[in-house]
Amino acid sequence: MSRILLLLPSTLLVVGCVAPGLKYIDPPPVTMTTGDSSTGDDGSTTIMTTTESSAGEDTGSGDGASDGPQSSTTGTGTSSGGVDTTTTGTTGAADPVCGDGIVEGDEECDDANDVADDRCDDCTKNRWIFATAAFHNNGDIGGLEGADSRCRQYALQSGKADDTWKSFIAWLSDADHDVRDRLYPGRGRYVRTDGVVVVETFEQFFSGSLAAPINVDEHGNQDIGGGVLTGTRPDGTAAPGTHCDNWTTSALSDHSAYKGNVSSITETWTMFPDDPPLPCTALSARLYCIEGE
């Protein structure tokens, strides 16, 4: 009888260890500290310690397992009547550095130089702007898409637009679209194909004045003159009117359009506000073409 009573707790213990549904609980982390010490000529003691901590595996209630966190801390201390503790650590990734040749963060470009007049200035892009060498004789230019396509062809043919020629659009509005909403808001300057800055910032386009006239074509030919199809007020919104039926007609009817002057740096660079719109039959004007993203 006494033997049965002695075996019963052991039996229950074994059964409890294998009972289903119970979760295995990790043992507490084990911390190991090792150290070396040395004594200097002045009697001071230098102690180097390394502490490592690891946690066991958590098997949970399923079949998977995951490793616990591990950490390692190394420090040195010098003791000579006091304690001097030094801690060394690392933080997250470093901020982008303009001039290292790597485009990162909010940089538009990084050519690893500080030349202000090339395509990249202070890690922002100098974008091309030009007035087309070609004149367009009436208001039928295939709508906004047709005008943008012409700008891209001219940019490609100029050889200056490298791989960005597909991003060019015309400075042109119609009854349904303001050009300020069609432009890509670049962070850098906009320059003529001869390198002269037209505006320092994207917002300057809508200020009513330019730093220089856009009287240079895609090939770099300077001091060209003439009118330019725009349909756009100085603030970048569409001018009133039909815009030659949204730039799709050359008919002599009630359709009309507004032009600007390529030689101007005042608001008339895009529109003569006090002048009536012109008929769409014989506009004979250029386009402004502006590089996008």
Short mmCIF file of C-alpha atoms in Angstrom, two decimals:
data_model
loop_
_atom_site.label_atom_id
_atom_site.label_comp_id
_atom_site.label_asym_id
_atom_site.label_seq_id
_atom_site.Cartn_x
_atom_site.Cartn_y
_atom_site.Cartn_z
CA MET A 1 0.00 0.00 0.00
CA SER A 2 2.78 2.37 0.83
CA ARG A 3 4.50 1.64 -2.46
CA ILE A 4 1.40 2.70 -4.42
CA LEU A 5 1.20 5.94 -2.57
CA LEU A 6 4.84 6.65 -3.32
CA LEU A 7 4.49 6.00 -7.06
CA LEU A 8 1.29 7.96 -7.59
CA PRO A 9 2.84 11.49 -7.54
CA SER A 10 5.56 10.37 -9.96
CA THR A 11 2.94 9.04 -12.32
CA LEU A 12 0.99 12.27 -12.24
CA LEU A 13 4.17 14.21 -12.81
CA VAL A 14 4.99 12.26 -15.95
CA VAL A 15 1.46 12.63 -17.27
CA GLY A 16 1.53 16.36 -16.62
CA CYS A 17 4.74 16.79 -18.63
CA VAL A 18 3.18 15.35 -21.77
CA ALA A 19 -0.35 16.61 -21.41
CA PRO A 20 -1.52 18.05 -24.73
CA GLY A 21 -2.39 21.70 -25.14
CA LEU A 22 0.13 23.01 -22.65
CA LYS A 23 2.62 25.63 -23.83
CA TYR A 24 6.31 25.27 -23.22
CA ILE A 25 7.62 28.28 -21.29
CA ASP A 26 11.07 29.63 -22.15
CA PRO A 27 13.65 29.60 -19.43
CA PRO A 28 14.88 33.07 -18.42
CA PRO A 29 17.64 34.63 -20.57
CA VAL A 30 21.14 33.57 -19.76
CA THR A 31 23.66 36.36 -19.39
CA MET A 32 27.35 35.71 -19.68
CA THR A 33 29.96 38.29 -18.85
CA THR A 34 33.61 37.90 -19.61
CA GLY A 35 36.34 40.36 -18.94
CA ASP A 36 40.03 41.10 -19.09
CA SER A 37 41.90 43.54 -16.93
CA SER A 38 45.30 45.11 -17.06
CA THR A 39 47.23 47.33 -14.69
CA GLY A 40 49.09 50.35 -16.01
CA ASP A 41 52.40 51.77 -14.83
CA ASP A 42 50.55 54.42 -12.82
CA GLY A 43 48.61 51.82 -10.89
CA SER A 44 45.33 52.31 -12.76
CA THR A 45 43.31 49.32 -13.84
CA THR A 46 41.71 48.99 -17.29
CA ILE A 47 38.79 46.58 -17.50
CA MET A 48 37.30 45.31 -20.79
CA THR A 49 33.98 43.49 -20.54
CA THR A 50 31.70 41.79 -23.04
CA THR A 51 28.14 40.91 -22.11
CA GLU A 52 26.05 38.59 -24.25
CA SER A 53 22.40 37.85 -23.68
CA SER A 54 20.20 35.35 -25.46
CA ALA A 55 16.64 34.22 -25.06
CA GLY A 56 15.39 30.72 -25.68
CA GLU A 57 13.09 29.57 -28.45
CA ASP A 58 9.37 30.12 -28.25
CA THR A 59 7.65 27.12 -29.79
CA GLY A 60 4.15 28.40 -29.07
CA SER A 61 1.19 26.12 -29.62
CA GLY A 62 2.08 25.29 -33.27
CA ASP A 63 4.87 23.44 -34.98
CA GLY A 64 6.99 26.51 -35.94
CA ALA A 65 9.84 27.99 -33.96
CA SER A 66 11.51 31.38 -33.95
CA ASP A 67 14.80 32.51 -32.53
CA GLY A 68 14.70 34.96 -29.68
CA PRO A 69 16.48 38.33 -29.74
CA GLN A 70 20.20 38.49 -29.24
CA SER A 71 22.23 41.48 -28.18
CA SER A 72 25.86 42.23 -27.64
CA THR A 73 27.37 45.19 -25.81
CA THR A 74 31.04 45.98 -25.62
CA GLY A 75 32.56 48.68 -23.46
CA THR A 76 35.77 49.72 -21.78
CA GLY A 77 36.25 51.33 -18.45
CA THR A 78 39.21 52.68 -16.50
CA SER A 79 39.22 52.66 -12.75
CA SER A 80 41.65 54.65 -10.60
CA GLY A 81 39.65 55.86 -7.66
CA GLY A 82 36.62 56.32 -9.99
CA VAL A 83 34.76 54.79 -12.96
CA ASP A 84 34.87 56.08 -16.55
CA THR A 85 32.40 54.29 -18.85
CA THR A 86 32.40 54.65 -22.66
CA THR A 87 29.51 53.43 -24.82
CA THR A 88 29.68 53.06 -28.59
CA GLY A 89 26.61 52.46 -30.78
CA THR A 90 25.19 52.82 -34.29
CA THR A 91 22.03 54.54 -35.53
CA GLY A 92 19.93 54.33 -38.73
CA ALA A 93 20.99 55.13 -42.31
CA ALA A 94 22.81 58.41 -42.90
CA ASP A 95 21.06 61.35 -44.58
CA PRO A 96 21.59 61.78 -48.35
CA VAL A 97 24.75 63.71 -49.22
CA CYS A 98 24.59 66.01 -52.27
CA GLY A 99 27.74 65.57 -54.33
CA ASP A 100 28.46 61.91 -53.70
CA GLY A 101 27.25 60.85 -57.16
CA ILE A 102 24.30 58.83 -55.77
CA VAL A 103 20.71 60.00 -56.33
CA GLU A 104 18.84 59.36 -53.09
CA GLY A 105 16.25 60.93 -50.83
CA ASP A 106 14.61 63.96 -52.47
CA GLU A 107 17.52 64.61 -54.84
CA GLU A 108 16.52 65.04 -58.50
CA CYS A 109 20.08 64.36 -59.66
CA ASP A 110 23.62 64.07 -58.29
CA ASP A 111 26.52 64.52 -60.69
CA ALA A 112 29.22 64.75 -57.98
CA ASN A 113 30.29 68.26 -58.95
CA ASP A 114 29.41 71.84 -58.06
CA VAL A 115 29.17 73.24 -61.60
CA ALA A 116 26.05 75.41 -61.53
CA ASP A 117 25.52 75.68 -65.29
CA ASP A 118 25.31 72.00 -66.19
CA ARG A 119 22.21 69.82 -66.12
CA CYS A 120 22.40 69.30 -62.35
CA ASP A 121 22.73 72.18 -59.86
CA ASP A 122 22.78 71.53 -56.11
CA CYS A 123 21.13 68.13 -56.73
CA THR A 124 18.17 69.74 -58.52
CA LYS A 125 17.68 69.50 -62.26
CA ASN A 126 18.13 72.35 -64.74
CA ARG A 127 15.23 71.80 -67.16
CA TRP A 128 15.15 72.96 -70.77
CA ILE A 129 12.67 75.47 -72.12
CA PHE A 130 12.60 76.80 -75.68
CA ALA A 131 10.43 78.43 -78.32
CA THR A 132 10.08 76.25 -81.38
CA ALA A 133 12.00 77.11 -84.52
CA ALA A 134 8.92 76.12 -86.51
CA PHE A 135 5.87 78.35 -86.94
CA HIS A 136 2.38 76.86 -86.78
CA ASN A 137 0.17 78.60 -89.27
CA ASN A 138 -3.29 78.14 -87.74
CA GLY A 139 -5.17 76.86 -84.73
CA ASP A 140 -5.36 73.24 -85.84
CA ILE A 141 -2.39 71.60 -84.11
CA GLY A 142 -4.09 68.40 -83.00
CA GLY A 143 -5.24 69.61 -79.59
CA LEU A 144 -3.03 69.59 -76.51
CA GLU A 145 -1.77 66.10 -77.32
CA GLY A 146 -0.74 67.21 -80.79
CA ALA A 147 1.10 70.24 -79.40
CA ASP A 148 2.90 68.11 -76.79
CA SER A 149 3.87 65.62 -79.49
CA ARG A 150 5.39 68.38 -81.59
CA CYS A 151 7.41 69.65 -78.63
CA ARG A 152 8.77 66.14 -78.06
CA GLN A 153 9.77 65.76 -81.68
CA TYR A 154 11.56 69.12 -81.65
CA ALA A 155 13.34 68.25 -78.39
CA LEU A 156 14.47 64.90 -79.79
CA GLN A 157 15.72 66.47 -83.00
CA SER A 158 17.67 69.13 -81.08
CA GLY A 159 19.96 66.54 -79.49
CA LYS A 160 19.92 68.45 -76.20
CA ALA A 161 17.12 66.62 -74.46
CA ASP A 162 19.03 63.29 -74.00
CA ASP A 163 16.63 60.66 -72.62
CA THR A 164 14.06 63.16 -71.29
CA TRP A 165 12.55 64.26 -74.60
CA LYS A 166 9.39 62.25 -73.95
CA SER A 167 8.59 64.43 -70.94
CA PHE A 168 8.27 67.74 -72.86
CA ILE A 169 4.92 69.49 -73.02
CA ALA A 170 3.71 72.69 -74.65
CA TRP A 171 2.93 75.77 -72.59
CA LEU A 172 -0.66 75.62 -73.81
CA SER A 173 -4.11 75.68 -72.19
CA ASP A 174 -7.53 74.92 -73.60
CA ALA A 175 -11.10 75.30 -72.37
CA ASP A 176 -10.76 72.24 -70.14
CA HIS A 177 -7.12 72.34 -68.97
CA ASP A 178 -4.89 74.94 -67.31
CA VAL A 179 -1.25 74.62 -68.29
CA ARG A 180 -0.16 75.08 -64.66
CA ASP A 181 -1.82 71.73 -63.93
CA ARG A 182 -0.14 70.06 -66.90
CA LEU A 183 3.43 71.01 -66.02
CA TYR A 184 5.67 68.87 -63.85
CA PRO A 185 6.65 70.98 -60.79
CA GLY A 186 10.42 70.63 -60.97
CA ARG A 187 12.51 71.74 -57.98
CA GLY A 188 15.32 73.24 -60.03
CA ARG A 189 15.75 76.07 -62.53
CA TYR A 190 14.40 76.29 -66.08
CA VAL A 191 17.00 77.34 -68.65
CA ARG A 192 17.06 78.11 -72.36
CA THR A 193 19.04 75.88 -74.67
CA ASP A 194 21.85 78.46 -74.61
CA GLY A 195 22.14 78.04 -70.83
CA VAL A 196 20.44 81.29 -69.77
CA VAL A 197 18.08 80.95 -66.79
CA VAL A 198 14.45 81.82 -67.59
CA VAL A 199 13.01 81.21 -64.09
CA GLU A 200 14.74 80.23 -60.86
CA THR A 201 11.76 78.27 -59.55
CA PHE A 202 8.68 76.58 -60.98
CA GLU A 203 6.42 79.09 -59.20
CA GLN A 204 8.03 82.02 -61.04
CA PHE A 205 6.26 80.95 -64.22
CA PHE A 206 3.03 82.22 -62.63
CA SER A 207 4.38 85.50 -61.25
CA GLY A 208 3.85 87.61 -64.37
CA SER A 209 7.57 88.09 -65.12
CA LEU A 210 10.56 86.09 -66.29
CA ALA A 211 14.28 86.47 -65.64
CA ALA A 212 14.97 86.26 -69.40
CA PRO A 213 12.81 86.04 -72.53
CA ILE A 214 12.22 82.64 -74.13
CA ASN A 215 13.56 83.82 -77.49
CA VAL A 216 15.91 80.89 -78.12
CA ASP A 217 14.84 77.82 -80.11
CA GLU A 218 15.57 74.12 -79.54
CA HIS A 219 18.85 74.36 -81.45
CA GLY A 220 20.21 77.25 -79.39
CA ASN A 221 19.53 79.92 -82.02
CA GLN A 222 19.17 83.22 -80.16
CA ASP A 223 17.09 86.35 -80.51
CA ILE A 224 14.33 84.77 -82.51
CA GLY A 225 11.13 86.79 -82.65
CA GLY A 226 7.46 86.30 -83.28
CA GLY A 227 4.30 85.27 -81.53
CA VAL A 228 3.64 82.04 -79.64
CA LEU A 229 0.41 80.11 -79.15
CA THR A 230 -0.46 79.90 -75.46
CA GLY A 231 -4.15 80.40 -74.63
CA THR A 232 -2.87 81.10 -71.12
CA ARG A 233 -3.06 83.94 -68.63
CA PRO A 234 0.04 85.07 -66.69
CA ASP A 235 -1.06 83.01 -63.67
CA GLY A 236 -1.01 79.80 -65.72
CA THR A 237 -4.78 79.41 -66.08
CA ALA A 238 -6.67 79.22 -69.36
CA ALA A 239 -7.57 82.45 -71.11
CA PRO A 240 -11.23 83.01 -72.00
CA GLY A 241 -12.47 81.90 -75.38
CA THR A 242 -12.69 78.79 -77.50
CA HIS A 243 -8.94 78.22 -78.09
CA CYS A 244 -9.65 77.40 -81.73
CA ASP A 245 -12.06 74.70 -80.63
CA ASN A 246 -9.40 73.38 -78.26
CA TRP A 247 -6.68 73.70 -80.92
CA THR A 248 -8.42 71.54 -83.51
CA THR A 249 -9.74 73.99 -86.08
CA SER A 250 -8.51 76.56 -88.56
CA ALA A 251 -12.01 77.56 -89.64
CA LEU A 252 -12.99 81.20 -90.08
CA SER A 253 -15.75 81.32 -87.53
CA ASP A 254 -16.29 82.59 -84.02
CA HIS A 255 -13.30 80.55 -82.79
CA SER A 256 -10.27 82.49 -81.62
CA ALA A 257 -7.09 82.22 -79.58
CA TYR A 258 -4.55 84.21 -77.57
CA LYS A 259 -0.85 84.53 -78.29
CA GLY A 260 2.20 85.72 -76.39
CA ASN A 261 5.47 87.36 -77.43
CA VAL A 262 8.74 85.40 -77.25
CA SER A 263 10.77 88.59 -76.76
CA SER A 264 8.92 89.68 -73.61
CA ILE A 265 9.74 89.14 -69.92
CA THR A 266 6.55 90.80 -68.62
CA GLU A 267 3.12 89.16 -68.58
CA THR A 268 2.92 89.55 -72.37
CA TRP A 269 5.36 86.67 -72.72
CA THR A 270 2.25 84.47 -72.47
CA MET A 271 -0.70 86.77 -73.27
CA PHE A 272 -1.67 90.33 -74.15
CA PRO A 273 -4.50 90.75 -71.62
CA ASP A 274 -5.87 93.96 -73.14
CA ASP A 275 -5.88 92.75 -76.73
CA PRO A 276 -8.76 90.77 -78.27
CA PRO A 277 -8.15 87.15 -79.26
CA LEU A 278 -7.03 86.41 -82.80
CA PRO A 279 -8.88 84.40 -85.47
CA CYS A 280 -7.73 80.82 -85.95
CA THR A 281 -7.18 81.06 -89.70
CA ALA A 282 -3.71 82.63 -89.80
CA LEU A 283 -2.08 82.65 -86.39
CA SER A 284 1.46 81.90 -87.61
CA ALA A 285 3.06 81.36 -84.21
CA ARG A 286 5.58 79.23 -82.35
CA LEU A 287 5.09 77.02 -79.29
CA TYR A 288 6.83 77.16 -75.93
CA CYS A 289 8.15 73.71 -74.99
CA ILE A 290 9.09 72.85 -71.41
CA GLU A 291 10.87 69.77 -70.06
CA GLY A 292 9.03 67.70 -67.48
CA GLU A 293 10.11 65.04 -65.03
#
